[in-house]
PDB file of C-alpha atoms in Angstrom:
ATOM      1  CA  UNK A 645      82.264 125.207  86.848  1.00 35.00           C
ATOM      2  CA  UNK A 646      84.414 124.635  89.857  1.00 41.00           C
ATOM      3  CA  UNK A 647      81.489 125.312  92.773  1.00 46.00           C
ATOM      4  CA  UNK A 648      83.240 122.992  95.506  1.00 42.00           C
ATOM      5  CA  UNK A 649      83.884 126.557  97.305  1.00 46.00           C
ATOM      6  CA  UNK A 650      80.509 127.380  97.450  1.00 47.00           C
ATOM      7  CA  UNK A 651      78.741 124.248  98.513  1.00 43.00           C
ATOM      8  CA  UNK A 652      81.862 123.344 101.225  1.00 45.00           C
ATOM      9  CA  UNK A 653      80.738 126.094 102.877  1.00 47.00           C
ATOM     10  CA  UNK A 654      76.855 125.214 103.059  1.00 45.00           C
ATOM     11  CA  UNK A 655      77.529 122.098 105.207  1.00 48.00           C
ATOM     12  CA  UNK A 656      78.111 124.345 108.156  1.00 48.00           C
ATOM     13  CA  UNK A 657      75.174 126.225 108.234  1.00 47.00           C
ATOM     14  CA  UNK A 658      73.463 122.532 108.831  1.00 51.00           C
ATOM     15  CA  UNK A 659      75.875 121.701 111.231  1.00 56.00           C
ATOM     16  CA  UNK A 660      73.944 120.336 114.169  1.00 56.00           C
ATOM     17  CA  UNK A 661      71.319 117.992 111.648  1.00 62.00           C
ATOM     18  CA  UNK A 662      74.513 116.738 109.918  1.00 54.00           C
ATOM     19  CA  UNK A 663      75.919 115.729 113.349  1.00 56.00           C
ATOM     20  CA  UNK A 664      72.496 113.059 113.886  1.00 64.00           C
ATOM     21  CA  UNK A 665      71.522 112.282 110.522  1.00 66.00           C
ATOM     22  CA  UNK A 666      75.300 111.228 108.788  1.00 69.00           C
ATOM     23  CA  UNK A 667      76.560 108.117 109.379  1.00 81.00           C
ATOM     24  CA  UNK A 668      79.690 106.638 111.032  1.00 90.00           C
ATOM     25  CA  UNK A 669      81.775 104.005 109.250  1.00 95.00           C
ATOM     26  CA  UNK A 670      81.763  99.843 109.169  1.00 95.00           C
ATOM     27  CA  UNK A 671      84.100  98.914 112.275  1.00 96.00           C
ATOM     28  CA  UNK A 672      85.732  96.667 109.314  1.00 98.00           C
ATOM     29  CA  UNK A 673      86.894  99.767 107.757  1.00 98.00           C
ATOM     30  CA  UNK A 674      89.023 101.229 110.778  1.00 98.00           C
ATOM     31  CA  UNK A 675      90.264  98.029 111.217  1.00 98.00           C
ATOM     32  CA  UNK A 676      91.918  97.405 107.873  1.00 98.00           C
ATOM     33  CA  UNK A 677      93.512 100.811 108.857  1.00 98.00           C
ATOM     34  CA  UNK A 678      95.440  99.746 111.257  1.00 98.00           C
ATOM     35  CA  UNK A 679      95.950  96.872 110.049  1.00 98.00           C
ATOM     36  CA  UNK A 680      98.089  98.924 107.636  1.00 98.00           C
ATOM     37  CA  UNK A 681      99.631 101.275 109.363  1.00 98.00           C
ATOM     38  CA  UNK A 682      99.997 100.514 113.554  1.00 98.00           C
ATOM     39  CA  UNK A 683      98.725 102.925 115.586  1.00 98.00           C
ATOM     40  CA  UNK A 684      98.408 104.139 119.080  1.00 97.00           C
ATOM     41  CA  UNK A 685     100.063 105.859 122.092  1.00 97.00           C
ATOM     42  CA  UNK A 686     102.635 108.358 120.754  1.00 96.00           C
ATOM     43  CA  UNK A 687     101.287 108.146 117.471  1.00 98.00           C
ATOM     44  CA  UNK A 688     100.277 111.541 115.110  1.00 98.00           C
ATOM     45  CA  UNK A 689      97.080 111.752 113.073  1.00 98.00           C
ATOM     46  CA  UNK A 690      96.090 114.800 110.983  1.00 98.00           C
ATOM     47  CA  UNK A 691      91.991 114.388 110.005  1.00 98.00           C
ATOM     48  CA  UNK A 692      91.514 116.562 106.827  1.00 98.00           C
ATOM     49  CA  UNK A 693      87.619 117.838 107.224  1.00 97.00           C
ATOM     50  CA  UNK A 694      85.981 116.290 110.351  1.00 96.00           C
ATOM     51  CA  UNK A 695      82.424 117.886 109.954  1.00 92.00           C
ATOM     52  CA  UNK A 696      80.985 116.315 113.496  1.00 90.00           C
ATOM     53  CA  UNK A 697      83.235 113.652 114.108  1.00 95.00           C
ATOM     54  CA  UNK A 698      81.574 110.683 111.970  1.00 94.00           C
ATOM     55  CA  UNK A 699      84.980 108.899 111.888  1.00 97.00           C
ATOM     56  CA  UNK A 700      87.226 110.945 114.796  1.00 97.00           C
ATOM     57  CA  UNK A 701      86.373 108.491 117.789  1.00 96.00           C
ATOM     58  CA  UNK A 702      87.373 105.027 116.281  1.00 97.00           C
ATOM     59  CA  UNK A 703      91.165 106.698 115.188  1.00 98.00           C
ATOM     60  CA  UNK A 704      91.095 108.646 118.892  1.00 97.00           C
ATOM     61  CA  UNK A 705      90.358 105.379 120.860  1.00 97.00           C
ATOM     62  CA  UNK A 706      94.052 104.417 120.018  1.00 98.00           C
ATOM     63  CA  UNK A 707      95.223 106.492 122.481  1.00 97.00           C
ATOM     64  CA  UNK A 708      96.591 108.631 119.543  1.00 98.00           C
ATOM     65  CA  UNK A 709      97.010 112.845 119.169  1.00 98.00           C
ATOM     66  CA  UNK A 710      94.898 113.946 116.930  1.00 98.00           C
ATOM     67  CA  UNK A 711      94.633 116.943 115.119  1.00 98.00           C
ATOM     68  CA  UNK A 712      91.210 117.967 113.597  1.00 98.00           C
ATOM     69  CA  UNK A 713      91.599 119.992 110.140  1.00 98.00           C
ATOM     70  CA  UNK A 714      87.985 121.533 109.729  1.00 97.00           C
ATOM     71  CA  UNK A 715      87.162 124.333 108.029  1.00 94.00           C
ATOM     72  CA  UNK A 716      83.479 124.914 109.234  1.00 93.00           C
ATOM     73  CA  UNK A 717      83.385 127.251 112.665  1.00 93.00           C
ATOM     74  CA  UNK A 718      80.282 125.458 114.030  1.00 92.00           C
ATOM     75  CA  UNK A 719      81.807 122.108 113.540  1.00 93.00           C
ATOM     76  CA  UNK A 720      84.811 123.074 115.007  1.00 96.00           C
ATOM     77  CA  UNK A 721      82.710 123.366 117.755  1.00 95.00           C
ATOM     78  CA  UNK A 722      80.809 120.313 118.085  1.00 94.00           C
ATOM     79  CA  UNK A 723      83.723 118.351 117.864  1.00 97.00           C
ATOM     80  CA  UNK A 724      85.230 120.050 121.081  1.00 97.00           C
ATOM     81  CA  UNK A 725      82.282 119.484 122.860  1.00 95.00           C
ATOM     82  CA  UNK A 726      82.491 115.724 121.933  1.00 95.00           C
ATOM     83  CA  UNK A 727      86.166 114.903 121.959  1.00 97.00           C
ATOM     84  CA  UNK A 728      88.064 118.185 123.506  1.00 96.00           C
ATOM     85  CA  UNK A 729      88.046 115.965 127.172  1.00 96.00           C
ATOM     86  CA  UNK A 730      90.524 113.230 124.764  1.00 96.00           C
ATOM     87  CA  UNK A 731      94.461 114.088 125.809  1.00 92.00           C
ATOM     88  CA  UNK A 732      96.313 114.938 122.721  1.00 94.00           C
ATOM     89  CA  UNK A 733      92.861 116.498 120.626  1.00 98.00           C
ATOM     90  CA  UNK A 734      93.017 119.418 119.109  1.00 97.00           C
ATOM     91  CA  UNK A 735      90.908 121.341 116.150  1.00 98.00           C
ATOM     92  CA  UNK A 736      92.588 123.590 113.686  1.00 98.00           C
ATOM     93  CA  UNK A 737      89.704 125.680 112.338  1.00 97.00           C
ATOM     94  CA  UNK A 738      90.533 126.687 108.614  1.00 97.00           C
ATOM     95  CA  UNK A 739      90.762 124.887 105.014  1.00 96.00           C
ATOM     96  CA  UNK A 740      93.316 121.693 104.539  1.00 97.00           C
ATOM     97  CA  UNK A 741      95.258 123.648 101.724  1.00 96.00           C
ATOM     98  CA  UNK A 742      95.510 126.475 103.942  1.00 96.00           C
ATOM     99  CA  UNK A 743      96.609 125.666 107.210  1.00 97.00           C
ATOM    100  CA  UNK A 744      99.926 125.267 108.605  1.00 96.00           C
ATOM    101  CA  UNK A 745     101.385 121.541 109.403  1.00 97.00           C
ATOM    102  CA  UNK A 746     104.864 120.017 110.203  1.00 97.00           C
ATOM    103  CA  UNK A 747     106.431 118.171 107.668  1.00 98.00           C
ATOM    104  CA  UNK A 748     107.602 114.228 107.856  1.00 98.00           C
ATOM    105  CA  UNK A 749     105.968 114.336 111.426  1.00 98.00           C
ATOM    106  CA  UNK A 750     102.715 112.436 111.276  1.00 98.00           C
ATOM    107  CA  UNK A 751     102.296 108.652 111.247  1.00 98.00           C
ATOM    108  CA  UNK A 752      98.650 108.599 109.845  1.00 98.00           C
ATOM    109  CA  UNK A 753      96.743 110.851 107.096  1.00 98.00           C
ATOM    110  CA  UNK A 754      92.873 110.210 106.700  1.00 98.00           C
ATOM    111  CA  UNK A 755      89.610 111.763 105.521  1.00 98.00           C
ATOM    112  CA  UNK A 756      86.174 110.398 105.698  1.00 97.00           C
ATOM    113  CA  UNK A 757      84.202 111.757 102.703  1.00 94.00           C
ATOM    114  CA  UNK A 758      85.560 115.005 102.936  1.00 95.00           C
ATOM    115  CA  UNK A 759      89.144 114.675 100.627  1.00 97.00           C
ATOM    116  CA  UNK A 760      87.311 115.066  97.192  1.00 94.00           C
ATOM    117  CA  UNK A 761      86.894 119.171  98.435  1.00 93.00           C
ATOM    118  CA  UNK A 762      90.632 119.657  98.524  1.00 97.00           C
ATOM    119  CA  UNK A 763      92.506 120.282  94.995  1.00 97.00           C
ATOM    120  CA  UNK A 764      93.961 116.913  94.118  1.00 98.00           C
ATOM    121  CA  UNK A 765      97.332 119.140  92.966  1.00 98.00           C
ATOM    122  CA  UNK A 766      97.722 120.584  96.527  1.00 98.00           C
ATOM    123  CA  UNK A 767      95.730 117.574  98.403  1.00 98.00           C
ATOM    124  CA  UNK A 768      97.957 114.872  97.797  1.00 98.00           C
ATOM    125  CA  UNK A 769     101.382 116.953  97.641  1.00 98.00           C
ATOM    126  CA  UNK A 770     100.352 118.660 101.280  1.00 98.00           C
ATOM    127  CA  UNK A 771      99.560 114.924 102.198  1.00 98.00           C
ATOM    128  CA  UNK A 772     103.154 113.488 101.444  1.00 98.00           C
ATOM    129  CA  UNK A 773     105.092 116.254 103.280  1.00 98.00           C
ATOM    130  CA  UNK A 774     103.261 115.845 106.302  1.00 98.00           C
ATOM    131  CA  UNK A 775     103.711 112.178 106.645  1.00 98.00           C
ATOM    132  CA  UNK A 776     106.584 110.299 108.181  1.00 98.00           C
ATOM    133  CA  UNK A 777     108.267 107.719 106.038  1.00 98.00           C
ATOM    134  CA  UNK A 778     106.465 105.103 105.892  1.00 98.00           C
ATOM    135  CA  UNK A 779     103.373 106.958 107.338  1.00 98.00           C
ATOM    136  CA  UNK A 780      99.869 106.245 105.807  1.00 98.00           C
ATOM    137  CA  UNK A 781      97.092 108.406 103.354  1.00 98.00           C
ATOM    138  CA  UNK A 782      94.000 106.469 104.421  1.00 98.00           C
ATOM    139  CA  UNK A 783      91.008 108.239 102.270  1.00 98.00           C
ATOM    140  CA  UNK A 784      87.303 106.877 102.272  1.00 98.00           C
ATOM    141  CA  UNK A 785      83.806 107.745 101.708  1.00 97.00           C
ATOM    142  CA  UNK A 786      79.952 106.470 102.217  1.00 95.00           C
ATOM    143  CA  UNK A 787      78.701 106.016  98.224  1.00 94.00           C
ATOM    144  CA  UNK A 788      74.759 105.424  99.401  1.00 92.00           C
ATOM    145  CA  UNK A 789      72.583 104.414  96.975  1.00 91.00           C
ATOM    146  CA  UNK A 790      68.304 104.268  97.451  1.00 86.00           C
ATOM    147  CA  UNK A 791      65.689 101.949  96.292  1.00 80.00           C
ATOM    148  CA  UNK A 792      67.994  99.079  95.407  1.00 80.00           C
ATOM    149  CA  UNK A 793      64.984  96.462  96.405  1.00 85.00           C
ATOM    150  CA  UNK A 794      62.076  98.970  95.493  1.00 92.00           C
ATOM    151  CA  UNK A 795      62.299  99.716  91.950  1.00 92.00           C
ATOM    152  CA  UNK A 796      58.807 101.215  91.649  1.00 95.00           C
ATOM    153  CA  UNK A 797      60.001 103.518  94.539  1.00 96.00           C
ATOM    154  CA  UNK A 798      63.452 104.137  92.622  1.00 92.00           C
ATOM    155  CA  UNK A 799      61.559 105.282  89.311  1.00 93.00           C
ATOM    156  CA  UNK A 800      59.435 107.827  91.339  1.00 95.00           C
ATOM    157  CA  UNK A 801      62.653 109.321  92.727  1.00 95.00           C
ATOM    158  CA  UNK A 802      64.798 109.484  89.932  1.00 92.00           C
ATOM    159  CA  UNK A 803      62.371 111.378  87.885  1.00 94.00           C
ATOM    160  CA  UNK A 804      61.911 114.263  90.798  1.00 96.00           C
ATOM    161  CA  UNK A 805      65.542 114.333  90.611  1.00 94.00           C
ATOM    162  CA  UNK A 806      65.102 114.599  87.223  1.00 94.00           C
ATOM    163  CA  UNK A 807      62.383 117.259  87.109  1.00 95.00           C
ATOM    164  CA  UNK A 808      64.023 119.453  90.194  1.00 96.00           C
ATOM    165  CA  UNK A 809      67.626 118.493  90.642  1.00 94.00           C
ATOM    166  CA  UNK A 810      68.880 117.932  86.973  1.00 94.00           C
ATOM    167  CA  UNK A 811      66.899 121.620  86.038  1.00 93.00           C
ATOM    168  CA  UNK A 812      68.564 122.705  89.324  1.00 93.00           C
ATOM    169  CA  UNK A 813      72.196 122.476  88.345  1.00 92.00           C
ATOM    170  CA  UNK A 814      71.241 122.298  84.399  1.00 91.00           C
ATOM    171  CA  UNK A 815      72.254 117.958  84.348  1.00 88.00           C
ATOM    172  CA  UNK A 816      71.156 115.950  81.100  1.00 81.00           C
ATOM    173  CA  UNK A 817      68.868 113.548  81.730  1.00 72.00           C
ATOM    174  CA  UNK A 818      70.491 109.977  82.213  1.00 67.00           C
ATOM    175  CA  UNK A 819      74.220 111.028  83.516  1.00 61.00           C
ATOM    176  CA  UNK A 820      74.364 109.721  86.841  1.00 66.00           C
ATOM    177  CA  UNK A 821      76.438 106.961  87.721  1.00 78.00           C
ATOM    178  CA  UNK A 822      76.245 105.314  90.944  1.00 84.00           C
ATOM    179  CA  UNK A 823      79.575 104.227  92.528  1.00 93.00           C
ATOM    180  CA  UNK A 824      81.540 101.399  91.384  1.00 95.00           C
ATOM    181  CA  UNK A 825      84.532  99.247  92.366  1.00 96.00           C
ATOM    182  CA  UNK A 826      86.012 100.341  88.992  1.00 97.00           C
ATOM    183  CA  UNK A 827      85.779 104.001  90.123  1.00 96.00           C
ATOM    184  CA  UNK A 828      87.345 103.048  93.675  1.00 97.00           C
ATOM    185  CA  UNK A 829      90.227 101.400  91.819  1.00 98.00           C
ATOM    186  CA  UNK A 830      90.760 105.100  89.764  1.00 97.00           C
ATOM    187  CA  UNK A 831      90.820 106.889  93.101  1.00 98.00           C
ATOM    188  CA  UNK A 832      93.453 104.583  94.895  1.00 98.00           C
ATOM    189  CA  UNK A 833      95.554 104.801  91.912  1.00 98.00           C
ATOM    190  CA  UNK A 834      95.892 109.239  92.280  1.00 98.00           C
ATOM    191  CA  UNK A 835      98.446 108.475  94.843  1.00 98.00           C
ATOM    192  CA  UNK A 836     101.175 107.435  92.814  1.00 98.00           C
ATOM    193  CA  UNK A 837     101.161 110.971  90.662  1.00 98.00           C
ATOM    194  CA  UNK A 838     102.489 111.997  94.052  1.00 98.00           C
ATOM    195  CA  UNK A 839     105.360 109.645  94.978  1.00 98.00           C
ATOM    196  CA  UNK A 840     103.061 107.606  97.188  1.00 98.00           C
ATOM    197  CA  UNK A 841     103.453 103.699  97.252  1.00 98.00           C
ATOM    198  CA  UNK A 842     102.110 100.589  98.790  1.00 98.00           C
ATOM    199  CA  UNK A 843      98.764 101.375  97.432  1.00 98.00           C
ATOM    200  CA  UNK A 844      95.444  99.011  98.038  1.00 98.00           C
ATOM    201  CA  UNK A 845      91.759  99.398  98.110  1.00 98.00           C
ATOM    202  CA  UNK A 846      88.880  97.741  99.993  1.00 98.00           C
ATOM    203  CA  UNK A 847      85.030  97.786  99.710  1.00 98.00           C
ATOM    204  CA  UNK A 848      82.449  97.119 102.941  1.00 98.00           C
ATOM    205  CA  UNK A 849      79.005  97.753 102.550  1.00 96.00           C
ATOM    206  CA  UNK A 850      75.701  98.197 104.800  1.00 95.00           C
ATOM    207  CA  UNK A 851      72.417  99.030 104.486  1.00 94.00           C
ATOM    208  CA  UNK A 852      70.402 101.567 106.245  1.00 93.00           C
ATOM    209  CA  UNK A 853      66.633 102.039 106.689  1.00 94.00           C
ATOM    210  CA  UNK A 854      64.802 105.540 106.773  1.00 94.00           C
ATOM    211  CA  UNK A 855      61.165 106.817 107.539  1.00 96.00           C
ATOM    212  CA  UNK A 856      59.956 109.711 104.941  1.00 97.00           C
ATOM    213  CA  UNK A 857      61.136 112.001 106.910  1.00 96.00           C
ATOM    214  CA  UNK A 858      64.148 110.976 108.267  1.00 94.00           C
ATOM    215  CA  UNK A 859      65.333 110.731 105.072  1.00 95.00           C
ATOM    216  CA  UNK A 860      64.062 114.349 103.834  1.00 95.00           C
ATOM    217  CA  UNK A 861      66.410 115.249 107.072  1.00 92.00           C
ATOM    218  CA  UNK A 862      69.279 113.081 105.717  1.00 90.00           C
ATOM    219  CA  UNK A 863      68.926 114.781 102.336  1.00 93.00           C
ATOM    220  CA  UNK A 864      68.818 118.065 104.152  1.00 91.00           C
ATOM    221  CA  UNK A 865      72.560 117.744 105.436  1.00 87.00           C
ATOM    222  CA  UNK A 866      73.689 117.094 100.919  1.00 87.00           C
ATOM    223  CA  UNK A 867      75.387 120.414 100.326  1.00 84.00           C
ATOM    224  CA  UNK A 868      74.268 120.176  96.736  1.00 90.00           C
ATOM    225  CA  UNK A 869      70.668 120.105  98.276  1.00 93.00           C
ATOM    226  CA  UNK A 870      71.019 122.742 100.542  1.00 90.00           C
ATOM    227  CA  UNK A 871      72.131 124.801  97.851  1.00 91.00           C
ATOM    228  CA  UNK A 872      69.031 124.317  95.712  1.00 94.00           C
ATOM    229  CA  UNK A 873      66.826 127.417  96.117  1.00 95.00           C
ATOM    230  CA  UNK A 874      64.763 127.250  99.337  1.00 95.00           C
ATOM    231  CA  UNK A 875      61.246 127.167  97.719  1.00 97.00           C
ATOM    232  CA  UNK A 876      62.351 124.684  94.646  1.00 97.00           C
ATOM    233  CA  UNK A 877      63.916 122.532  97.837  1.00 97.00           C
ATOM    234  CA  UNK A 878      60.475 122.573  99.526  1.00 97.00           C
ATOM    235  CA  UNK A 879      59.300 121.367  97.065  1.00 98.00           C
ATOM    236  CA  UNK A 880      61.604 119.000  96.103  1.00 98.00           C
ATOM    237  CA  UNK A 881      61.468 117.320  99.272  1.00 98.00           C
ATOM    238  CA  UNK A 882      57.808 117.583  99.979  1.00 98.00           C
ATOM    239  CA  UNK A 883      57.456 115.168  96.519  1.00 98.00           C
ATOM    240  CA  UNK A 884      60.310 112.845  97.846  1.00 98.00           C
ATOM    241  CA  UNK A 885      58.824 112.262 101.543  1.00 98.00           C
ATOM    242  CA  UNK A 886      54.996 111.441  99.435  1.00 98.00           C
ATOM    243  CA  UNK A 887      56.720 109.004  97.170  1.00 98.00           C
ATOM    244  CA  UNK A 888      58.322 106.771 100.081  1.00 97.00           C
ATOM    245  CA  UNK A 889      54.966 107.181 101.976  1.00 98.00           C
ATOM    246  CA  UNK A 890      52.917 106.185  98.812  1.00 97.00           C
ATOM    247  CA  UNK A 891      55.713 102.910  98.951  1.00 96.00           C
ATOM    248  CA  UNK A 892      55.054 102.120 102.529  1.00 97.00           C
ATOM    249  CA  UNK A 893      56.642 104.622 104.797  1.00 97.00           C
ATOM    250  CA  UNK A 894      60.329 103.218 104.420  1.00 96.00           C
ATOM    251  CA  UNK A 895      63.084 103.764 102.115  1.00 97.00           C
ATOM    252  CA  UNK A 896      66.269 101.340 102.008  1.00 95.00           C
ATOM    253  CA  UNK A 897      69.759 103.175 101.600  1.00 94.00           C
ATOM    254  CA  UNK A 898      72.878 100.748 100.367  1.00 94.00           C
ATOM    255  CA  UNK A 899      76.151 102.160 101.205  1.00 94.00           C
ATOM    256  CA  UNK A 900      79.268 101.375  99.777  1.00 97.00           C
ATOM    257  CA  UNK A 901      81.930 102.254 101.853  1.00 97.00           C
ATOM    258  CA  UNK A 902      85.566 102.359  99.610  1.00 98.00           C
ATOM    259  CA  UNK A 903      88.757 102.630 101.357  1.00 98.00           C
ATOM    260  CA  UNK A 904      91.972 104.159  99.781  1.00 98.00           C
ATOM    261  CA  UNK A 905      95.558 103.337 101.314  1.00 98.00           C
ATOM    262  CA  UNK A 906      98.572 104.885  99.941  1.00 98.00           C
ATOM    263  CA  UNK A 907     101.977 104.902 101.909  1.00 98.00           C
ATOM    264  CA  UNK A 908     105.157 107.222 102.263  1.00 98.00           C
TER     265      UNK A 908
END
């Protein structure tokens, strides 16, 4: 079943957590964007679902107009309070694949872990026409992963997920698959179905350290978590935050951070 509808919409409602608790992106990453497509003073950008702005201010620092595609109201918000003093911002509340933009007029496409919401068959099509020739699709996306260096830890977690989460959205036991350089190289590749050319990928990765319950905060801002019944959630969480203090307190995120470039 096609829920993307559903959960888009619950990332809103957390609006202000998701705003401190996501993170930005590696410096490395915006860099091997414009190292790909140049960009600055009298240049275009469309971002295609902003949430708080976890990758706005690097692309705005250019000196660039921006225009914000969000669809959440109380995001919209949050990102005019932080970036509506920038010349050349601007927010267009409302879905990617609904709104309105100019065709062969922008010089830079992008999305930070946002793109997989849109329809690929309307995504990547809308995409094209809005970019100049020669203009740029740049989509990427934090992949965390937990408990790398804690397997005991790791265990613990996977089999709440298992007795919660799985029974949650009815998952067989043993299907997840964390992210892989294999799977970045399938993404980068979509582009081409839609005339695009020039394509490339990169990888970066970080790691990122969490008390118990700055994590249970993180996981509160997953719009597949939110959407888990509030009491089952409790729960849920209540079991996670024990586990990481029964493991010493901390808990170890590794991020891998895959880039997409595709040109016009």
């Amino acid at each position: 079943m096609d829920n993307r509808k559903e959960l888009g919409a619950t990332f809103d409602t957390e609006a202000s957590k998701y705003d401190k608790m996501r993170p930005g992106y590696a410096d490395e990453l915006f860099q091997a964007i414009f190292e790909y497509v140049k960009i600055g003073e009298g240049s275009r950008v469309v971002e295609v679902g902003s949430g708080s702005g976890q990758a706005t201010l690097p692309v705005l620092k250019t000196g660039c107009e921006l225009t914000s595609v969000e669809y959440g109201e109380n995001f919209s918000k949050i990102l005019m309070e932080k970036f509506g003093g920038y010349k050349g911002f601007k927010v267009i509340t409302g879905k990617f694949e609904d709104v309105g933009l100019e065709d062969d007029a922008y010089d830079l496409v992008f999305s930070a872990t946002a793109f997989h919401w849109v329809p690929e068959e309307i995504g990547y099509p809308k995409v094209y026409s809005a970019l100049k020739s020669g203009g740029a699709f740049a989509r990427f996306a934090n992949r965390p992963r937990n408990s790398q260096n804690d397997p005991e830890l790791a265990l613990e977690i996977d089999a709440l997920y298992e007795e919660y989460y799985n029974k949650a959205y009815d998952i067989k036991s043993g299907t997840k698959k964390w992210f892989t350089e294999e799977k970045a190289k399938e993404i980068s590749q979509i582009p081409a179905k839609y005339g695009f050319t020039d394509i490339t990928y990169k990888l970066f990765y970080r790691e990122r350290v969490f008390t118990a319950d700055e994590y249970i905060q993180l996981l509160g801002t997953y719009s597949d978590h939110i959407a888990i019944e509030e009491t089952i959630r409790n729960e849920f969480f209540s079991k996670i935050a024990a586990a990481i203090n029964h493991h010493g307190g901390k808990i170890i995120i590794s991020d891998t951070m895959d880039l997409e470039l595709a040109r016009k």
